[in-house]
């Protein structure tokens, strides 16, 4: 798929898949480049990476969801959060299959369309080798720290670029956070996960996320935590995901004066 290259600064780039609109990030040091997420891969994506840097590339995933990791096959080695290592199972495959099965059985949507959408929801490792992310990645004159942030998937991580004071968060925080992809995540516990990371994020300025091209400012974390702690079942409306999930998926939403609507997609049992 076609990839748009956006230069964030002289050695930091955002690579956006034009169809699915998911961002990958390339951080170049003096010796290596770190590629955060591989999107859906493809020759055009690989060409975009090579166009941006001639450095050896270390590829890593913010988490093992298909829109972040289907391009892993383009690299010999891939780093992921320990809890998302493939031997622990693919975090979203079962969900994608069961939702697709529901739509095949209960709707008149052409099966070819459902099958195609289902493929976008499934991640299948190939020959690439998986390694657990270290706590620190040294790119040469640029260090990136890795912090586990379990909640969207068990192995979701944050990448902290110490030089630019930027956090790369994948899907771990955003205005439409998906909690139902990890049914054990309850709102208060996930707010506590972020609370426990706050000290380590002191001095950081902004957060780059996967499904918006604009960064969030670091103050978003406090608002996100407050939202998680204040949402109740009354704030929920049924989402368009109509079946095939363990419970119905609701969108729990409140409006924040500074940041606008803050939504969490979740099962009712997660709202506590
Ligand atoms: Zn995800």
Coordinates of C-alpha atoms and ligand atoms in Angstrom, one line a residue:
X1 CA 0.0 0.0 0.0
X2 CA 1.1 3.5 -0.7
X3 CA 3.0 5.2 2.1
X4 CA 3.1 9.0 2.8
X5 CA 6.4 10.2 4.4
X6 CA 6.2 13.1 6.8
X7 CA 9.4 14.6 8.1
X8 CA 9.0 15.4 11.8
X9 CA 12.5 16.7 12.2
X10 CA 15.8 16.1 10.4
X11 CA 16.1 12.5 11.5
X12 CA 12.6 11.5 12.6
X13 CA 9.9 10.5 10.1
X14 CA 6.3 9.4 10.2
X15 CA 5.3 6.9 7.5
X16 CA 1.5 6.8 7.0
X17 CA -0.3 4.0 5.2
X18 CA -2.6 5.9 2.8
X19 CA -5.4 3.3 2.8
X20 CA -5.6 2.3 6.5
X21 CA -4.2 5.6 7.8
X22 CA -2.0 4.1 10.4
X23 CA 1.4 5.7 11.2
X24 CA 4.8 4.0 11.6
X25 CA 7.7 6.0 12.9
X26 CA 11.4 5.9 12.0
X27 CA 13.9 7.4 14.4
X28 CA 17.4 7.7 13.1
X29 CA 20.5 7.8 15.3
X30 CA 24.2 7.9 14.2
X31 CA 24.5 4.2 13.9
X32 CA 21.0 2.7 13.6
X33 CA 17.4 3.6 12.9
X34 CA 14.5 2.3 14.9
X35 CA 11.3 1.5 13.0
X36 CA 8.3 1.6 15.3
X37 CA 5.7 -0.7 13.7
X38 CA 5.6 -2.1 10.2
X39 CA 2.0 -1.5 9.2
X40 CA 0.7 -3.8 6.5
X41 CA 4.1 -4.0 4.9
X42 CA 4.4 -4.2 1.1
X43 CA 7.1 -3.2 -1.3
X44 CA 6.1 0.4 -1.2
X45 CA 6.4 0.6 2.5
X46 CA 9.9 -1.0 2.4
X47 CA 10.9 1.5 -0.3
X48 CA 9.7 4.4 1.8
X49 CA 11.9 3.1 4.7
X50 CA 14.9 2.8 2.5
X51 CA 14.3 6.2 0.9
X52 CA 14.4 7.8 4.4
X53 CA 17.5 6.1 5.7
X54 CA 20.5 4.1 4.6
X55 CA 21.2 3.0 8.2
X56 CA 20.7 -0.5 9.4
X57 CA 17.1 -0.7 10.7
X58 CA 15.9 -2.3 14.0
X59 CA 12.2 -3.1 13.6
X60 CA 9.9 -3.2 16.6
X61 CA 6.2 -3.3 17.3
X62 CA 4.3 -1.1 19.7
X63 CA 2.0 -4.2 20.1
X64 CA 1.2 -7.2 18.0
X65 CA -2.0 -6.0 16.2
X66 CA -2.2 -6.6 12.5
X67 CA -2.2 -2.9 11.5
X68 CA 1.1 -2.5 13.3
X69 CA 2.8 -5.7 12.6
X70 CA 1.7 -7.4 9.3
X71 CA 4.8 -5.9 7.7
X72 CA 7.1 -7.7 10.1
X73 CA 7.9 -10.3 7.4
X74 CA 10.0 -7.6 5.7
X75 CA 12.6 -7.9 8.5
X76 CA 14.7 -10.8 9.8
X77 CA 14.2 -9.8 13.4
X78 CA 11.4 -8.1 15.2
X79 CA 11.3 -6.8 18.8
X80 CA 7.9 -6.8 20.6
X81 CA 6.8 -6.4 24.3
X82 CA 7.5 -9.7 26.1
X83 CA 3.8 -10.4 26.8
X84 CA 3.0 -10.0 23.0
X85 CA 5.6 -12.6 21.9
X86 CA 3.8 -14.8 19.3
X87 CA 4.2 -17.9 21.4
X88 CA 1.7 -16.3 23.8
X89 CA -0.9 -16.2 21.0
X90 CA -2.0 -13.5 18.6
X91 CA -3.9 -10.8 20.7
X92 CA -6.6 -10.1 18.1
X93 CA -6.9 -13.1 15.8
X94 CA -9.6 -14.9 17.7
X95 CA -11.6 -11.7 17.9
X96 CA -11.3 -11.0 14.2
X97 CA -12.4 -14.5 13.3
X98 CA -15.4 -14.6 15.6
X99 CA -16.7 -11.2 14.5
X100 CA -16.3 -12.2 10.8
X101 CA -18.1 -15.5 11.5
X102 CA -21.0 -13.6 13.1
X103 CA -21.3 -11.3 10.1
X104 CA -21.1 -14.3 7.7
X105 CA -24.0 -16.1 9.5
X106 CA -26.2 -13.2 10.4
X107 CA -26.0 -10.5 7.7
X108 CA -26.4 -10.3 4.0
X109 CA -23.0 -8.6 3.5
X110 CA -21.3 -10.4 0.6
X111 CA -18.9 -13.1 2.0
X112 CA -16.1 -11.8 -0.2
X113 CA -16.3 -8.4 1.5
X114 CA -16.3 -10.0 5.0
X115 CA -13.4 -12.3 4.1
X116 CA -11.4 -9.4 2.9
X117 CA -12.0 -7.3 6.1
X118 CA -11.3 -10.4 8.2
X119 CA -7.8 -10.6 6.6
X120 CA -7.0 -7.1 7.8
X121 CA -7.8 -8.2 11.4
X122 CA -5.5 -11.2 11.4
X123 CA -1.8 -11.3 12.1
X124 CA 0.2 -14.3 11.0
X125 CA 3.9 -14.4 11.7
X126 CA 6.1 -15.9 8.9
X127 CA 9.8 -16.6 8.9
X128 CA 10.8 -13.5 11.0
X129 CA 12.4 -14.1 14.4
X130 CA 10.8 -12.5 17.4
X131 CA 12.8 -11.0 20.3
X132 CA 11.5 -9.4 23.6
X133 CA 12.1 -5.6 23.6
X134 CA 15.0 -4.5 25.9
X135 CA 14.6 -1.7 28.3
X136 CA 16.9 0.6 26.3
X137 CA 17.7 0.9 22.6
X138 CA 20.8 2.9 21.7
X139 CA 20.7 4.2 18.2
X140 CA 24.0 6.0 18.5
X141 CA 23.7 9.5 20.1
X142 CA 20.0 8.8 20.6
X143 CA 18.6 6.5 23.3
X144 CA 15.1 5.1 23.3
X145 CA 13.6 3.7 26.5
X146 CA 10.9 1.1 26.4
X147 CA 8.1 1.0 29.0
X148 CA 5.5 -1.8 29.3
X149 CA 2.0 -0.3 29.2
X150 CA -0.4 -3.3 29.2
X151 CA -4.0 -2.6 28.5
X152 CA -4.7 -2.4 24.7
X153 CA -2.8 -5.7 24.4
X154 CA -0.9 -7.5 27.2
X155 CA 2.4 -6.6 25.6
X156 CA 1.8 -3.0 24.5
X157 CA 4.7 -0.7 25.1
X158 CA 5.7 3.0 25.0
X159 CA 8.9 4.1 23.3
X160 CA 10.5 7.1 25.0
X161 CA 12.8 9.1 22.7
X162 CA 15.1 10.7 25.4
X163 CA 16.6 13.2 22.9
X164 CA 13.4 14.7 21.5
X165 CA 11.4 14.1 24.7
X166 CA 8.7 12.4 22.6
X167 CA 6.7 9.3 23.6
X168 CA 5.6 6.9 20.9
X169 CA 2.5 5.1 22.2
X170 CA 1.0 3.1 19.4
X171 CA -2.6 2.5 20.5
X172 CA -2.0 2.7 24.2
X173 CA -3.6 6.2 24.5
X174 CA -5.9 8.1 22.1
X175 CA -9.3 9.7 21.8
X176 CA -10.9 6.4 20.9
X177 CA -9.1 3.9 23.1
X178 CA -9.9 0.2 22.4
X179 CA -10.0 -1.7 25.7
X180 CA -12.2 -4.6 24.6
X181 CA -9.2 -6.0 22.6
X182 CA -7.8 -7.0 26.1
X183 CA -10.8 -8.2 28.1
X184 CA -8.9 -8.4 31.4
X185 CA -8.3 -4.6 31.3
X186 CA -10.6 -2.7 33.6
X187 CA -10.7 1.1 33.5
X188 CA -9.4 1.8 37.0
X189 CA -6.5 -0.6 36.7
X190 CA -5.5 0.9 33.3
X191 CA -5.6 4.4 34.8
X192 CA -3.3 3.0 37.5
X193 CA -0.9 1.6 34.8
X194 CA -0.6 5.2 33.4
X195 CA -0.3 6.6 36.9
X196 CA 2.7 4.3 37.6
X197 CA 4.4 5.5 34.5
X198 CA 4.0 9.2 35.2
X199 CA 7.3 9.7 37.0
X200 CA 9.2 8.2 34.1
X201 CA 7.5 10.5 31.7
X202 CA 8.5 13.7 33.6
X203 CA 10.0 16.2 31.1
X204 CA 8.4 14.6 28.1
X205 CA 6.5 17.0 25.8
X206 CA 4.3 15.1 23.4
X207 CA 2.9 11.7 22.4
X208 CA 2.9 10.4 18.9
X209 CA 0.1 7.9 18.3
X210 CA -0.7 5.5 15.5
X211 CA -4.1 6.6 14.2
X212 CA -3.8 10.4 14.2
X213 CA -1.1 12.3 12.4
X214 CA -1.1 15.1 15.0
X215 CA 0.7 14.5 18.3
X216 CA -1.1 14.7 21.7
X217 CA 0.4 17.0 24.3
X218 CA 1.7 15.3 27.4
X219 CA -1.1 16.8 29.5
X220 CA -3.4 14.4 27.7
X221 CA -2.3 11.6 30.0
X222 CA -3.9 13.2 33.1
X223 CA -7.2 13.8 31.2
X224 CA -7.1 10.3 29.9
X225 CA -6.6 8.8 33.4
X226 CA -9.3 11.0 34.8
X227 CA -11.7 10.0 32.0
X228 CA -11.0 6.3 32.7
X229 CA -11.7 6.8 36.4
X230 CA -14.9 8.8 35.9
X231 CA -16.7 6.8 33.2
X232 CA -19.7 4.7 34.3
X233 CA -22.0 2.3 32.5
X234 CA -24.4 5.2 31.9
X235 CA -21.9 6.9 29.7
X236 CA -22.0 4.0 27.2
X237 CA -23.7 3.6 23.8
X238 CA -23.7 0.4 21.7
X239 CA -20.9 0.4 19.1
X240 CA -21.4 -0.7 15.5
X241 CA -19.7 -4.0 16.4
X242 CA -22.9 -6.1 16.6
X243 CA -21.8 -9.6 17.4
X244 CA -19.1 -12.2 17.6
X245 CA -17.6 -10.6 20.7
X246 CA -17.6 -11.9 24.3
X247 CA -20.0 -9.2 25.4
X248 CA -21.5 -6.3 23.3
X249 CA -18.9 -3.6 22.6
X250 CA -20.0 -0.1 24.0
X251 CA -18.4 3.3 23.4
X252 CA -18.0 5.0 26.8
X253 CA -17.6 8.7 26.2
X254 CA -17.2 12.0 28.0
X255 CA -16.4 15.4 26.8
X256 CA -13.2 17.1 28.0
X257 CA -13.1 20.9 27.8
X258 CA -9.5 21.0 26.5
X259 CA -9.2 17.8 24.5
X260 CA -12.8 17.2 23.2
X261 CA -14.5 13.8 23.2
X262 CA -12.6 11.1 25.0
X263 CA -14.0 7.6 24.2
X264 CA -13.2 4.1 25.4
X265 CA -14.5 1.1 23.4
X266 CA -15.1 -1.6 26.0
X267 CA -17.2 -4.4 27.4
X268 CA -19.6 -3.5 30.2
X269 CA -17.6 -5.8 32.6
X270 CA -14.5 -3.6 32.1
X271 CA -16.2 -0.4 33.4
X272 CA -15.1 -0.4 37.0
Ligands
LIG1 ZN1 -4.0 -2.0 18.3

